XYZ file of C-alpha atoms in Angstrom:
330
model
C 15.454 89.593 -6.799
C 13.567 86.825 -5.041
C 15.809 83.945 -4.347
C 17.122 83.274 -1.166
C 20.844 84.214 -0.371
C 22.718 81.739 1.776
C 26.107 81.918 3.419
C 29.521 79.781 2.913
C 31.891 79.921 5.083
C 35.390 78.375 5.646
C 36.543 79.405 8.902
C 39.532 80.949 6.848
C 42.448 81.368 9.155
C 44.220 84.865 7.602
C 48.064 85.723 7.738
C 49.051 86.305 11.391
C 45.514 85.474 13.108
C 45.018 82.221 15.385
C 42.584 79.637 14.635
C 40.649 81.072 17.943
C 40.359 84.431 16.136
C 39.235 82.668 13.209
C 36.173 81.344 14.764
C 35.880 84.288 16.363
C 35.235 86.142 13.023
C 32.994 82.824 11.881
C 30.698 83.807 14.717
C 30.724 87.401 13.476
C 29.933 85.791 10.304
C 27.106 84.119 11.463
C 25.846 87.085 13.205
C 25.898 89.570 10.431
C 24.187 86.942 7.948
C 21.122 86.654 10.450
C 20.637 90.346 10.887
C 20.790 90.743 7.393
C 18.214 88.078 6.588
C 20.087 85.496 4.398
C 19.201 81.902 4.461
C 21.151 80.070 6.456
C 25.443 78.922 6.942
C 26.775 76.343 6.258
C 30.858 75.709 7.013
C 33.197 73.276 4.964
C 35.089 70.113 6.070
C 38.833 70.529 4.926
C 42.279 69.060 6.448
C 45.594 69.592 6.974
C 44.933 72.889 5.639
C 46.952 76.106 7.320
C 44.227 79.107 6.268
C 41.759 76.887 6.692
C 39.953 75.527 10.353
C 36.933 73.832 9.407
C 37.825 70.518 10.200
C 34.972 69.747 12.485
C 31.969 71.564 11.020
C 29.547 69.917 13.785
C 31.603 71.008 16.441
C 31.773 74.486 14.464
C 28.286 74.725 14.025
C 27.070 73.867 17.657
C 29.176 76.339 18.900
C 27.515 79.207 16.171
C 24.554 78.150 16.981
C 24.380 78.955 20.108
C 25.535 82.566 19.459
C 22.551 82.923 16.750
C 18.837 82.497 17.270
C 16.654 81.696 13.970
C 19.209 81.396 10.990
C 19.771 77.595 9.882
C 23.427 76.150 9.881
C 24.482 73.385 8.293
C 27.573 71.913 6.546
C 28.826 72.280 2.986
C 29.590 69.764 3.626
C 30.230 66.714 5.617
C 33.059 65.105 3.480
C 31.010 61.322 4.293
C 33.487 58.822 3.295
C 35.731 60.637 5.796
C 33.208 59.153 8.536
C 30.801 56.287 9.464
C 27.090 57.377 8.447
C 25.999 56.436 12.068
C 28.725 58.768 13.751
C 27.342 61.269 11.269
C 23.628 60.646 12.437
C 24.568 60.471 16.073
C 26.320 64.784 15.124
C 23.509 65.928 13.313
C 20.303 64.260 15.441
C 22.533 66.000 18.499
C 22.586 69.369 16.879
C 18.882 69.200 15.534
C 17.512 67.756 19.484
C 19.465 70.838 20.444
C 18.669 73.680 18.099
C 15.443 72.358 16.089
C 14.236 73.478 12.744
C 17.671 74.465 12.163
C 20.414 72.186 11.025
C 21.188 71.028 7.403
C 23.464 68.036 6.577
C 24.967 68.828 3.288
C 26.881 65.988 2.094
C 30.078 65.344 -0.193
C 31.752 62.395 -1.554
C 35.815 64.294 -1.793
C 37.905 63.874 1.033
C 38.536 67.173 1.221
C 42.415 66.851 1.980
C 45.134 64.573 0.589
C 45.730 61.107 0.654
C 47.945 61.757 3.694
C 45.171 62.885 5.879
C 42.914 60.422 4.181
C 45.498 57.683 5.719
C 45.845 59.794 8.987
C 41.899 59.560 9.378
C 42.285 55.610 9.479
C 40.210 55.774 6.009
C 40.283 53.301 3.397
C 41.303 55.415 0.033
C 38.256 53.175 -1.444
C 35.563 54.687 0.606
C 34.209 57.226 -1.593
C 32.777 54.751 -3.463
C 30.787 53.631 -1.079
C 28.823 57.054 -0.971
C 25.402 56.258 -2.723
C 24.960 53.249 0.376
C 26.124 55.469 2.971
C 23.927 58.123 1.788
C 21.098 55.932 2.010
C 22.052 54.561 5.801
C 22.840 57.578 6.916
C 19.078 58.959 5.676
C 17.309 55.706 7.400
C 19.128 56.489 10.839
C 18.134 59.764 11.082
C 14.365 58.785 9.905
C 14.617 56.062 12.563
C 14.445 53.363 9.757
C 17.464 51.875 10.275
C 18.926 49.658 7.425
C 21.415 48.254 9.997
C 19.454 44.939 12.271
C 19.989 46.256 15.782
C 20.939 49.862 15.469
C 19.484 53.169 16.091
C 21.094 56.402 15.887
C 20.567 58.104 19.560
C 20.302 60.801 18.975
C 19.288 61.333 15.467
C 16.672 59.152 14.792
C 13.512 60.491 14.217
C 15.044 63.826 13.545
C 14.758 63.386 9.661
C 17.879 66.281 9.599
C 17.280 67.297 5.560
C 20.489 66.296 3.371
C 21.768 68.122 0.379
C 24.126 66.597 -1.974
C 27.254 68.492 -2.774
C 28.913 68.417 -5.790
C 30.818 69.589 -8.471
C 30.723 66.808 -11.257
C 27.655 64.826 -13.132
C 28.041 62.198 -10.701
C 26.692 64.215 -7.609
C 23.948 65.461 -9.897
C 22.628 62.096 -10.804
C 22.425 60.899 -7.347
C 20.760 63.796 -6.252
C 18.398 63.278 -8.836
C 18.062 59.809 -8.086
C 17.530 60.061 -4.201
C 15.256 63.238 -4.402
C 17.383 65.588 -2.622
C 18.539 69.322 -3.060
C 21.704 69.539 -5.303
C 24.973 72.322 -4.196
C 27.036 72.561 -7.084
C 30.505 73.933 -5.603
C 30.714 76.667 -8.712
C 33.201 78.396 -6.239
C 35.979 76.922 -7.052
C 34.787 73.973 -9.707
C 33.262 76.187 -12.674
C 33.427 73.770 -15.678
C 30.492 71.541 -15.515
C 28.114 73.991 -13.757
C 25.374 73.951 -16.433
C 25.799 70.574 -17.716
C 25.125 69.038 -13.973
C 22.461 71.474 -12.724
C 20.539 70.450 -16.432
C 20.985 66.558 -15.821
C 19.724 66.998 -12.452
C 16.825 68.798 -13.128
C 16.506 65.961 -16.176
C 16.842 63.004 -13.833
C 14.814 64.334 -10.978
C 13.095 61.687 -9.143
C 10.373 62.990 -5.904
C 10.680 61.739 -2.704
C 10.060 61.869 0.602
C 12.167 64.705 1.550
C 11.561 67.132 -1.932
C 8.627 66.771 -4.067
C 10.404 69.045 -7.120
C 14.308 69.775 -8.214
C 16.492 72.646 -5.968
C 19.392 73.558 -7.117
C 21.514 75.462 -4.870
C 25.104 77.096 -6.682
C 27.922 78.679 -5.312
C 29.615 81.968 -6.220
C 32.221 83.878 -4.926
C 31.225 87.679 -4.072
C 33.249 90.711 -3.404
C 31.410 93.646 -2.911
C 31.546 97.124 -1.769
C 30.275 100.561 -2.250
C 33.292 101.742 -4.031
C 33.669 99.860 -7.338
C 37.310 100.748 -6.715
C 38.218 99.065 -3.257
C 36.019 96.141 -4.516
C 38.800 96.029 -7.544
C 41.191 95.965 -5.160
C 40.089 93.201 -2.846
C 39.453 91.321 -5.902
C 43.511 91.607 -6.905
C 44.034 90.955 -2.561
C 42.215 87.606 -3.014
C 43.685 86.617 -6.367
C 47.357 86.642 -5.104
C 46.371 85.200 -1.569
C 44.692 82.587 -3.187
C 47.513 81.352 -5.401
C 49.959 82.020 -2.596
C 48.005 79.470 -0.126
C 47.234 77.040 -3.163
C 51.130 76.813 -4.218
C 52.201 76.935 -0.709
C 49.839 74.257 1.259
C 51.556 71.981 3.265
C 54.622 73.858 3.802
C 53.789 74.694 6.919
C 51.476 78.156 6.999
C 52.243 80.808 5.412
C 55.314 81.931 2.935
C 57.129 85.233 2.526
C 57.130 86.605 -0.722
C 57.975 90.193 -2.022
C 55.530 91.576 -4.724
C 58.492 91.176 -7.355
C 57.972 87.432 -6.886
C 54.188 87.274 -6.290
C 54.557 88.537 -10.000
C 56.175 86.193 -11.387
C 53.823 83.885 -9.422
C 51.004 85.148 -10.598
C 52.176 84.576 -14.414
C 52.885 81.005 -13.916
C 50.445 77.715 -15.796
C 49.850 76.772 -12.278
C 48.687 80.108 -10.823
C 46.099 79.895 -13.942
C 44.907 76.757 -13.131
C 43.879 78.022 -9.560
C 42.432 81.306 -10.666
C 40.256 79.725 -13.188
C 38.729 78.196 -10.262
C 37.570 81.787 -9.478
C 35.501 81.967 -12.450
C 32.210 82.668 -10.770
C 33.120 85.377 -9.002
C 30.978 89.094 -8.609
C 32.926 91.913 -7.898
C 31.809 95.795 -8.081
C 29.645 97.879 -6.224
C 25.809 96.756 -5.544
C 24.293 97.297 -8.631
C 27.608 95.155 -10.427
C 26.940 92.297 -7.930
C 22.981 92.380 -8.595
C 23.883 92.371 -12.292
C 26.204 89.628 -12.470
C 24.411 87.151 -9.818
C 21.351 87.682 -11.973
C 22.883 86.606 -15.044
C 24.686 83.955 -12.796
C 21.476 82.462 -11.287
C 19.846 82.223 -14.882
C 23.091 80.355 -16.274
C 23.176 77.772 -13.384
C 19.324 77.453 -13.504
C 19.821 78.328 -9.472
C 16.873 77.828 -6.720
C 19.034 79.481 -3.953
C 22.447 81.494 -4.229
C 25.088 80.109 -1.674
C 27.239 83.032 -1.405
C 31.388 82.985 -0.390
C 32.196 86.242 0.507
C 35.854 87.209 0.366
C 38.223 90.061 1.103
C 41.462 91.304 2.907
C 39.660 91.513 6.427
C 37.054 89.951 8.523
C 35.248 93.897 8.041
C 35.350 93.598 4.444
C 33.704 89.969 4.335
C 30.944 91.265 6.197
C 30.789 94.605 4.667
C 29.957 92.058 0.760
C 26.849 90.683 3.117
C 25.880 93.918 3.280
C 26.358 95.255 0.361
C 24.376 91.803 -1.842
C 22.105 91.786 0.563
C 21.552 95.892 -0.139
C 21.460 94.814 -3.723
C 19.617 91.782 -3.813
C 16.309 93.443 -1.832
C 15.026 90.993 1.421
């Protein structure tokens, strides 16, 4: 297989581990995907979430990269009406002045929390719509072309940081189009419009400055290992953790449950909801995950792979890097 294999990462904070630990095991993450030759990482903006403790992925990724040396990190993304573009600029010109040629600014337009934290992060509810012209300022401060009489990102301008648009619905895909940029479609966990927004994108496709032809970067969930068997069985692990977190956020961490109830959990109309958001996910031994991501990068028309690997463990994470990447060929 020939395209590149890239790296998301959530900074997941598993049952009885501290958030330290948590970045602790992003580093070894990080590590692991560099020795093994993938693309680059890129780390989520979520809040007031208990297993999750990527709230600050600049912070996150200035600390990874300086335990790393070549592979690129970058955010999947930057939630932007969540921020000012210039505050924005100001993170990513700082991380690119510090670790050049290696810092992507992938951008969404969710909040990536609930309208609690939205009101928490002194955000007007109304701000997403604002994302096309923040888009747009954002780009100008970091080409030094402000669009904003009297201001200049510093740092950031002049660092023309490359931005991705994130997204998991046709409107992401037509700006992406529009602007010129790279397009992430967040098949991880939003499956249903996967090959209508990747085909409107490459439709729509406008060059710019930035990206002379359509990329198309698409998530997928991965869980491999060399038994077919334990794979199986991490597969069933993540299933019932996932529904367990979902139905449980906000409750403050995590919730006791004996398998009798996870059960009848599991059977529910809401636990369905949240596993179909697993649709895209490979699990098996190498030549199962080669297979499927095959079949999965001709269906979403994919440029790049953006990988989540899951599994019981930090060990078992890593050990579906190894595996794919075993699989895929370097």
């Amino acid at each position: 297989m020939s395209l590149p294999l890239s790296v998301l990462d959530f900074a997941i904070v598993r049952e009885g581990v501290s958030v330290r630990e948590a970045f602790l095991e992003s580093v070894e993450l990080a590590k692991t995907a560099e020795r093994l030759g993938y693309e680059r990482v890129w780390y989520t903006e979520h809040h007031n979430m208990s297993t999750i403790a990527s709230a600050a992925p600049a912070v996150l990724i200035a600390h990874i990269a300086t335990q790393t040396e070549r592979i690129r990190l970058g955010s999947g993304g930057v939630m932007l009406p969540n921020h000012s573009p210039l505050t924005i600029a100001e993170q990513f010109g700082t991380l690119a002045e510090l670790h050049p040629g290696r810092i992507d600014l992938g951008l969404g337009r969710a909040p990536g929390t609930d309208q609690a934290a939205v009101r928490a992060m002194r955000r007007d509810a109304r701000a997403a719509e604002a994302f096309p012209q923040d888009v747009r300022e954002l780009q100008a401060y970091l080409r030094d072309q402000s669009l904003v009489p009297g201001i200049r990102a510093i740092p950031g301008a002049g660092t023309d940081v490359p931005l991705y648009i994130l997204g998991s619905s046709l409107f992401g895909a037509q700006l992406a189009a529009a602007y010129g940029l790279p397009y992430a479609f967040a098949s991880h966990f939003a499956p249903d419009a996967l090959e209508e927004a990747t085909a409107v994108y490459r439709e729509q496709f406008q060059p710019s400055e930035q990206l002379d032809k359509p990329y198309v970067m698409a998530a997928v969930n991965v869980i491999a290992h060399d038994d077919p068997d334990v794979a199986r069985q991490e597969w069933e692990w993540t299933k019932r953790n996932r529904v367990k977190s979902m139905l449980t956020r906000g409750r403050g961490g995590f919730q006791s449950f004996t398998d009798q109830d996870m059960d009848v959990l599991m059977a529910s109309p809401a636990a369905q909801q949240i596993l179909h958001m697993l649709t895209y996910t490979a699990v098996g031994d190498r030549d199962a995950v080669r297979s499927y991501l095959g079949d999965f990068a001709e269906r979403s028309t994919a440029d790049e792979l953006m990988i989540a690997p899951f599994g019981s463990t930090p060990e078992a994470a890593r050990d579906s890097l190894r595996v794919l990447r075993d699989a895929w060929g370097r």
